[in-house]
Coordinates of C-alpha atoms in Angstrom, one line a residue:
M317 CA 108.0 130.3 71.7
L318 CA 109.1 134.0 72.1
L319 CA 105.8 135.3 70.8
S320 CA 103.9 133.0 73.1
K321 CA 105.8 134.3 76.1
L322 CA 105.3 137.9 75.0
R323 CA 101.5 137.6 74.4
T324 CA 100.9 135.9 77.8
K325 CA 102.7 138.6 79.8
R326 CA 100.4 140.3 82.3
T327 CA 101.4 143.8 80.9
Y328 CA 100.7 142.8 77.3
T329 CA 97.3 141.1 78.2
K330 CA 96.1 144.1 80.3
S331 CA 97.2 146.8 77.8
N332 CA 95.7 144.8 74.9
L333 CA 92.4 144.4 76.6
S334 CA 92.3 148.0 77.8
A335 CA 93.1 149.4 74.3
K336 CA 90.4 147.2 72.7
N337 CA 87.8 148.2 75.2
M338 CA 88.6 152.0 74.8
I339 CA 88.4 151.8 71.0
H340 CA 85.2 149.8 71.1
K341 CA 83.5 152.7 72.9
I342 CA 84.2 155.1 70.0
P343 CA 80.9 155.6 68.1
V344 CA 80.5 154.2 64.6
V345 CA 84.2 153.6 63.8
G346 CA 85.3 151.8 67.0
K347 CA 84.3 148.2 66.4
P348 CA 85.2 148.2 62.6
F349 CA 88.6 149.7 63.5
V350 CA 89.3 146.8 66.0
K351 CA 88.4 144.2 63.4
V352 CA 90.7 145.8 60.8
V353 CA 93.6 145.9 63.4
Q354 CA 93.0 142.2 64.3
R355 CA 93.1 141.2 60.6
V356 CA 96.4 143.1 60.1
K357 CA 97.8 141.6 63.2
R358 CA 96.8 138.1 62.1
S359 CA 98.4 138.7 58.6
I360 CA 101.7 139.8 60.2
K361 CA 101.7 136.7 62.4
Q362 CA 101.1 134.5 59.4
L363 CA 104.1 136.0 57.7
I364 CA 106.3 135.3 60.7
I365 CA 104.7 131.9 61.6
P366 CA 103.1 130.4 58.5
K367 CA 101.8 127.2 60.0
M368 CA 99.5 128.4 62.8
F369 CA 97.0 125.5 62.6
F370 CA 94.9 126.3 65.6
E371 CA 94.7 130.1 64.8
D372 CA 93.6 129.2 61.3
I373 CA 90.6 127.3 62.6
G374 CA 89.6 130.0 65.0
F375 CA 91.3 129.1 68.3
R376 CA 93.5 131.4 70.3
Y377 CA 96.6 129.4 70.9
L378 CA 98.5 129.7 74.2
G379 CA 101.6 127.8 75.1
P380 CA 103.5 125.6 75.3
V381 CA 103.2 125.7 79.1
D382 CA 105.1 123.6 81.6
G383 CA 102.4 121.4 83.1
H384 CA 104.4 120.8 86.2
N385 CA 104.6 124.5 87.0
I386 CA 101.3 124.9 88.8
E387 CA 101.7 128.7 89.2
E388 CA 102.4 129.2 85.5
L389 CA 99.5 126.9 84.5
E390 CA 97.1 128.8 86.8
R391 CA 98.2 132.1 85.3
M392 CA 97.6 130.8 81.8
L393 CA 94.1 129.6 82.7
R394 CA 93.3 133.1 84.2
I395 CA 94.5 134.7 81.0
S396 CA 92.4 132.4 78.8
K397 CA 89.2 133.5 80.8
Q398 CA 89.8 137.1 79.7
L399 CA 90.1 136.3 76.0
D400 CA 87.2 136.2 73.6
G401 CA 86.3 133.1 71.6
P402 CA 87.7 129.5 71.9
V403 CA 91.1 129.1 73.5
L404 CA 93.5 126.2 73.3
I405 CA 96.2 125.9 76.0
H406 CA 99.1 123.7 75.0
V407 CA 100.4 121.9 78.2
L408 CA 103.6 119.8 78.2
T409 CA 103.9 117.1 80.9
K410 CA 106.2 114.2 81.5
K411 CA 104.7 110.9 82.6
G412 CA 106.2 109.8 86.0
K413 CA 107.6 113.3 86.5
G414 CA 109.7 113.5 89.8
Y415 CA 110.3 109.8 90.1
K416 CA 113.2 108.8 87.9
I417 CA 112.3 105.1 87.6
A418 CA 108.8 105.9 86.5
E419 CA 110.1 108.5 84.0
E420 CA 112.2 105.8 82.4
S421 CA 109.4 103.2 82.4
P422 CA 106.2 105.1 82.0
D423 CA 104.2 102.2 80.5
R424 CA 105.1 99.9 83.5
F425 CA 104.0 102.6 86.0
H426 CA 100.8 103.4 84.2
A427 CA 99.1 101.1 86.8
T428 CA 101.2 99.1 89.2
A429 CA 100.9 96.9 92.3
P430 CA 102.8 97.8 95.5
F431 CA 106.5 98.3 94.7
D432 CA 109.8 99.2 96.4
M433 CA 110.4 103.0 96.1
E434 CA 114.2 102.5 95.9
T435 CA 114.3 100.0 93.1
G436 CA 110.9 100.2 91.5
E437 CA 110.6 96.4 91.7
L438 CA 107.3 94.9 92.7
K439 CA 107.0 93.8 96.3
N440 CA 105.1 90.6 95.4
Q441 CA 105.8 88.6 92.4
K442 CA 103.1 89.3 89.8
K443 CA 100.9 86.3 88.9
P444 CA 100.1 85.5 85.3
D445 CA 96.9 87.2 84.0
Y446 CA 94.8 87.0 80.9
S447 CA 96.8 89.8 79.2
E448 CA 100.1 88.1 79.7
V449 CA 98.7 84.7 78.6
M450 CA 97.4 86.2 75.4
G451 CA 100.7 88.0 74.7
N452 CA 102.8 84.8 75.3
K453 CA 100.5 82.7 73.1
L454 CA 100.7 85.4 70.4
V455 CA 104.5 85.2 70.3
E456 CA 104.3 81.4 70.0
L457 CA 101.9 81.7 67.1
A458 CA 103.9 84.5 65.4
K459 CA 107.0 82.3 65.3
K460 CA 105.0 79.9 63.2
N461 CA 103.1 82.4 61.1
E462 CA 104.9 85.4 59.6
K463 CA 101.6 87.1 58.7
I464 CA 100.7 87.8 62.3
V465 CA 101.3 91.5 63.4
A466 CA 100.3 93.2 66.6
I467 CA 98.9 96.7 67.1
T468 CA 98.6 98.7 70.3
A469 CA 97.1 102.1 71.2
S470 CA 99.9 103.1 73.6
M471 CA 99.2 100.2 75.9
K472 CA 102.0 97.7 75.1
D473 CA 102.5 96.6 78.7
G474 CA 98.9 96.8 79.8
T475 CA 97.7 94.5 77.0
G476 CA 100.6 91.9 77.3
L477 CA 102.5 92.9 74.1
S478 CA 105.9 93.7 75.6
K479 CA 107.4 90.3 74.7
F480 CA 106.0 90.5 71.2
A481 CA 107.5 93.9 70.7
K482 CA 110.9 92.6 71.7
E483 CA 110.7 89.5 69.6
F484 CA 109.2 91.0 66.5
P485 CA 109.9 94.8 66.5
E486 CA 109.3 95.0 62.7
R487 CA 105.8 93.4 63.2
F488 CA 104.8 95.5 66.2
F489 CA 103.0 98.9 65.8
D490 CA 102.3 101.4 68.6
I491 CA 100.2 104.1 67.1
G492 CA 99.7 106.1 70.3
I493 CA 96.4 106.9 72.1
A494 CA 94.3 106.6 69.0
E495 CA 92.1 103.4 69.1
Q496 CA 90.3 104.5 65.9
H497 CA 93.5 104.6 64.0
A498 CA 94.6 101.2 65.5
V499 CA 91.5 99.5 64.1
G500 CA 91.6 101.4 60.8
L501 CA 95.3 100.5 60.4
A502 CA 94.4 96.8 61.2
A503 CA 91.8 96.8 58.4
G504 CA 94.3 98.2 55.9
M505 CA 97.0 95.7 56.9
A506 CA 94.5 92.8 56.7
K507 CA 93.6 93.9 53.2
A508 CA 97.3 93.7 52.4
G509 CA 97.5 90.1 53.5
T510 CA 98.6 90.2 57.2
I511 CA 96.7 88.9 60.2
P512 CA 96.5 91.9 62.7
V513 CA 95.9 91.2 66.4
V514 CA 94.6 94.3 68.2
P515 CA 94.3 94.1 72.0
I516 CA 92.5 97.1 73.4
Y517 CA 90.7 97.6 76.7
S518 CA 87.0 96.8 76.3
S519 CA 85.9 100.3 77.3
F520 CA 88.3 101.9 74.8
Y521 CA 87.0 99.8 71.9
Q522 CA 83.9 102.0 72.0
R523 CA 86.1 104.7 70.5
A524 CA 86.8 102.6 67.4
Y525 CA 83.2 101.3 66.8
D526 CA 82.9 103.1 63.5
Q527 CA 86.1 101.5 62.2
V528 CA 85.0 98.1 63.4
I529 CA 81.8 98.3 61.5
H530 CA 82.9 100.1 58.3
D531 CA 86.6 99.2 57.9
I532 CA 86.6 95.6 59.2
A533 CA 83.2 94.0 59.4
T534 CA 81.8 95.4 56.1
Q535 CA 84.8 93.9 54.2
N536 CA 84.8 90.8 56.4
L537 CA 88.6 91.2 57.0
P538 CA 90.6 88.7 59.1
V539 CA 91.4 91.0 62.1
V540 CA 91.6 89.6 65.6
M541 CA 90.2 92.1 68.1
C542 CA 91.0 91.3 71.7
A543 CA 88.7 93.1 74.2
D544 CA 90.9 93.1 77.3
R545 CA 89.5 94.1 80.7
A546 CA 86.0 92.9 79.6
G547 CA 83.4 92.9 82.3
I548 CA 83.8 94.6 85.6
V549 CA 87.3 95.9 86.3
G550 CA 86.9 97.0 89.9
A551 CA 89.4 99.6 91.1
D552 CA 89.8 101.3 87.7
G553 CA 86.3 102.8 88.1
E554 CA 83.2 103.7 86.2
T555 CA 84.8 104.9 83.0
H556 CA 86.8 101.6 82.6
Q557 CA 84.0 99.1 83.3
G558 CA 83.8 96.8 80.3
Q559 CA 80.2 95.7 80.4
F560 CA 79.1 96.9 77.0
D561 CA 81.3 95.1 74.5
M562 CA 79.2 92.0 74.0
A563 CA 76.1 94.1 73.4
F564 CA 77.6 96.5 70.8
F565 CA 79.7 93.9 69.0
R566 CA 76.8 91.5 68.7
L567 CA 74.9 94.1 66.6
V568 CA 77.7 94.0 63.9
P569 CA 77.3 91.5 61.0
N570 CA 80.2 89.2 60.1
L571 CA 81.7 89.3 63.6
T572 CA 82.5 86.1 65.6
I573 CA 82.4 86.8 69.3
M574 CA 84.1 84.4 71.9
A575 CA 84.9 84.5 75.6
P576 CA 87.2 81.9 77.3
K577 CA 86.5 80.3 80.7
D578 CA 90.2 80.0 81.6
F579 CA 93.8 80.6 80.4
K580 CA 93.9 77.4 78.3
E581 CA 90.7 78.2 76.5
L582 CA 92.0 81.7 75.7
E583 CA 95.1 80.2 74.1
N584 CA 93.0 77.8 72.1
M585 CA 90.6 80.6 71.0
L586 CA 93.5 82.9 69.9
E587 CA 95.0 80.1 67.8
F588 CA 91.5 79.4 66.3
A589 CA 91.0 83.1 65.6
V590 CA 94.2 83.7 63.7
N591 CA 93.4 80.7 61.4
L592 CA 89.7 81.6 60.9
E593 CA 90.1 84.2 58.1
K594 CA 87.2 86.2 59.5
P595 CA 86.9 89.2 61.9
V596 CA 86.9 87.9 65.4
V597 CA 86.4 89.4 68.9
I598 CA 87.9 87.6 71.9
R599 CA 86.8 89.2 75.2
Y600 CA 88.5 88.3 78.5
P601 CA 88.6 89.8 82.0
R602 CA 91.1 91.6 84.0
G603 CA 93.1 89.5 86.5
G604 CA 94.3 85.9 87.0
E605 CA 93.0 82.5 86.2
P606 CA 89.9 81.1 88.0
A607 CA 90.5 78.7 90.8
E608 CA 88.3 76.1 89.1
K609 CA 90.3 73.4 87.3
F610 CA 88.0 72.2 84.5
E611 CA 88.2 68.6 83.5
K612 CA 86.9 69.2 80.0
D613 CA 88.7 71.2 77.4
E614 CA 87.2 70.3 74.1
P615 CA 88.7 71.7 70.8
I616 CA 87.3 75.0 69.6
Q617 CA 84.7 74.6 66.8
E618 CA 83.1 77.6 65.3
G619 CA 79.8 78.4 67.0
K620 CA 80.0 75.3 69.2
A621 CA 79.3 75.4 73.0
E622 CA 80.8 73.0 75.5
I623 CA 78.8 71.0 78.0
V624 CA 81.0 71.2 81.0
K625 CA 78.7 69.2 83.3
E626 CA 75.6 67.2 82.4
G627 CA 72.3 67.4 84.4
K628 CA 68.6 67.0 84.1
D629 CA 66.9 69.6 86.4
L630 CA 68.3 73.0 85.5
S631 CA 70.4 74.4 82.6
M632 CA 73.0 76.9 83.7
I633 CA 74.3 78.7 80.6
A634 CA 77.4 80.8 81.2
I635 CA 80.1 82.6 79.2
G636 CA 83.6 83.6 79.9
K637 CA 84.6 84.0 83.6
T638 CA 81.1 83.2 84.8
V639 CA 81.5 79.5 83.8
E640 CA 83.5 79.0 87.0
K641 CA 80.7 80.6 89.0
A642 CA 78.1 78.4 87.4
M643 CA 80.1 75.3 88.3
K644 CA 80.5 76.4 91.9
I645 CA 76.8 77.1 92.3
A646 CA 75.8 73.8 90.7
R647 CA 78.0 71.8 93.0
E648 CA 76.7 73.6 96.1
I649 CA 73.0 73.0 95.2
E650 CA 73.6 69.3 94.3
K651 CA 75.3 68.8 97.8
E652 CA 72.2 70.2 99.5
Q653 CA 69.5 68.6 97.4
E654 CA 69.4 64.9 96.7
N655 CA 68.4 63.7 93.2
I656 CA 69.0 67.2 91.7
T657 CA 71.5 67.5 88.9
I658 CA 72.4 70.7 87.1
E659 CA 73.7 71.0 83.6
V660 CA 76.4 73.6 83.1
I661 CA 77.1 74.9 79.6
N662 CA 80.0 77.0 78.5
A663 CA 78.5 79.0 75.7
R664 CA 82.0 79.9 74.4
F665 CA 80.5 81.8 71.4
L666 CA 78.0 84.7 71.8
K667 CA 78.0 84.9 68.0
P668 CA 77.2 82.6 66.3
I669 CA 75.5 81.0 69.3
D670 CA 75.1 77.3 69.5
K671 CA 71.3 77.1 69.2
E672 CA 71.2 73.3 68.9
T673 CA 73.1 72.5 72.1
L674 CA 71.2 75.2 74.1
K675 CA 67.8 74.1 72.7
K676 CA 68.5 70.4 73.6
S677 CA 69.4 71.3 77.2
I678 CA 66.5 73.7 77.8
Q679 CA 64.0 71.3 76.3
K680 CA 65.3 68.6 78.7
T681 CA 65.3 70.7 81.9
K682 CA 62.5 73.2 81.2
S683 CA 64.4 75.6 83.4
A684 CA 67.4 77.8 82.5
I685 CA 69.7 80.4 84.1
T686 CA 72.1 82.6 82.1
L687 CA 75.2 84.1 83.7
E688 CA 77.4 86.8 82.1
D689 CA 79.6 89.7 83.1
G690 CA 78.1 92.2 80.7
T691 CA 75.0 94.2 80.3
R692 CA 71.6 92.5 80.4
I693 CA 70.7 94.1 77.0
N694 CA 71.8 92.2 73.8
G695 CA 74.2 89.8 75.6
L696 CA 73.9 86.1 76.4
A697 CA 70.5 86.6 78.2
T698 CA 69.0 88.2 75.1
A699 CA 70.4 85.5 72.8
V700 CA 68.8 82.7 74.9
Q701 CA 65.5 84.6 75.1
E702 CA 65.5 84.8 71.3
I703 CA 65.9 81.1 71.1
I704 CA 63.0 80.5 73.4
L705 CA 60.8 83.0 71.5
E706 CA 61.8 81.4 68.1
E707 CA 60.7 78.0 69.4
K708 CA 57.5 79.5 70.9
W709 CA 58.0 77.6 74.1
Q710 CA 55.4 78.5 76.7
D711 CA 56.5 76.4 79.7
I712 CA 60.2 77.4 80.2
Q713 CA 61.3 79.1 83.4
L714 CA 64.2 81.5 82.6
K715 CA 66.2 83.7 84.9
S716 CA 69.1 85.9 83.7
Y717 CA 72.0 87.4 85.7
A718 CA 73.8 90.3 84.1
Y719 CA 74.5 93.9 84.9
P720 CA 71.6 96.4 84.6
D721 CA 71.1 99.0 81.9
Q722 CA 73.1 101.7 83.7
Y723 CA 76.7 102.8 84.3
I724 CA 78.3 100.7 87.0
Q725 CA 79.8 102.5 89.9
H726 CA 83.3 102.3 91.4
G727 CA 84.1 99.4 93.6
S728 CA 85.8 96.0 93.8
V729 CA 84.5 93.2 91.7
E730 CA 83.2 91.4 94.8
E731 CA 81.4 94.5 96.1
L732 CA 79.8 95.2 92.8
E733 CA 78.6 91.6 92.2
A734 CA 77.0 91.7 95.7
I735 CA 75.3 95.1 95.0
Y736 CA 73.9 94.0 91.6
G737 CA 72.9 90.5 92.7
L738 CA 75.5 88.6 90.7
D739 CA 77.4 87.0 93.6
C740 CA 77.3 83.2 94.2
D741 CA 75.0 83.4 97.3
T742 CA 72.3 85.4 95.5
I743 CA 72.3 83.3 92.4
Q744 CA 72.3 80.1 94.4
K745 CA 69.3 81.2 96.4
E746 CA 67.4 82.2 93.3
S747 CA 68.3 78.9 91.6
K748 CA 66.8 77.0 94.5
K749 CA 63.6 79.0 94.2
L750 CA 63.5 78.2 90.5
L751 CA 64.0 74.5 91.2
K752 CA 61.2 74.6 93.9
A753 CA 58.8 76.3 91.5
K754 CA 59.6 73.7 88.9
K755 CA 58.9 70.9 91.4
I756 CA 55.5 72.4 92.3
Q757 CA 54.7 72.8 88.6
N758 CA 55.6 69.2 87.9
Q759 CA 53.4 68.0 90.8
I760 CA 50.5 70.0 89.5
E761 CA 50.9 68.7 86.0
K762 CA 51.1 65.2 87.3
E763 CA 47.9 65.6 89.2
E764 CA 46.2 66.9 86.1
E765 CA 47.3 63.9 84.2
N766 CA 45.8 61.6 86.8
G767 CA 42.4 63.4 86.8
G768 CA 43.7 66.2 89.1
K769 CA 41.0 66.5 91.8
K770 CA 42.0 67.1 95.4
N771 CA 39.6 68.2 98.1
G772 CA 37.1 69.2 95.5
Q773 CA 39.6 71.6 93.7
T774 CA 40.9 71.4 90.2
T775 CA 44.4 72.7 89.5
T776 CA 45.4 74.1 86.0
I777 CA 48.7 75.5 84.6
K778 CA 49.0 78.0 81.9
G779 CA 52.6 79.0 81.0
L780 CA 54.2 79.8 84.3
Q781 CA 51.0 80.9 86.1
K782 CA 48.8 78.5 88.2
T783 CA 45.2 79.2 89.0
R784 CA 42.8 77.5 91.4
R785 CA 39.2 77.2 90.6

């Protein structure tokens, strides 16, 4: 500390630079002499401070600096600009600095709703969300199964593990902001006979992708990976949007990937996952339970979808939170159009996907729509397209609703859904167009079956294209 203060003094820095510049100008011997002095200086420092890690790997180390002292921090940054080579500035800060309540509960104030400044208590009672439901169910399961352990990457409160940490402190592991280590540790613990549950925000699971592939999936270990904040997160912004998890997890062999339509299904999926003895990913969104109260709640079976509502004219295949949207759209269309019925399928599993249920529905309706809150590439849309290609169907109308292949901007969930055409109104209008096109196609096909001549014209259909000749 004393040496750090000495070497960051203005007088020391200026005199050091001036001396070095003067000696550099001496012909022939100047530069070699500076190098010899630097080596001697480094050797003396090593004798006094033997564990200079950053200096040993070529960094100039400055600090520690009080990160709340702006003037001192600016001074250190100015000094670093004058030094040659890479510089590491060690800055110390305290989370919640200046507000005692936040300093004492940094996790709770990492992100919070409106609260009372005097007491720190929330102004409005927090409603249950997916994270809390997962945490409560995990506690319930852990009471029955001693093998269950929980791991967090410094997000105990954010991922709903606070209650678990209190109930089972010896089975709870907070490894700090190191998602790679969290997943690697989970693999080791699973190998030793435990059942690790690892809730991490969807966008942060990207950091641990290597460990998911090589440490968990390759060995087919029973780790339950919960991708919290999956899909669009709204106010947290571009870096936290969780639209990629289905796409990158689907590439990995041995993984089972699920997404619940509501709180009850999340509880059922978690119980199913801890008993599956395979690596599982459960993805669920930020926020509270959908307004839709589903009448059906069939038991979870591996790779089995759930037909939430039967119909004959259009198959709406949805996963996770978009199942509610599919139900809402289906009801609105059926109100407006007589004799139209829409089948709504809760895919439940992205992998393994329920091919038989989906094939049966698509064959029946000849028209399908997929809905998901992930990227269009390698998600539910891709999985359904693969089924259609495998079957070599030529007469299927398919429309997919997912986020485009780009980074999603900042905005509320409602705003972003409207921007990218994933709101109920847009999907409802497009669904009506699909039904209208299907009706026209059916009429043309019927005419063809009956000899198909009208006003001297013959109508033919090839795939989805109609030609008049």
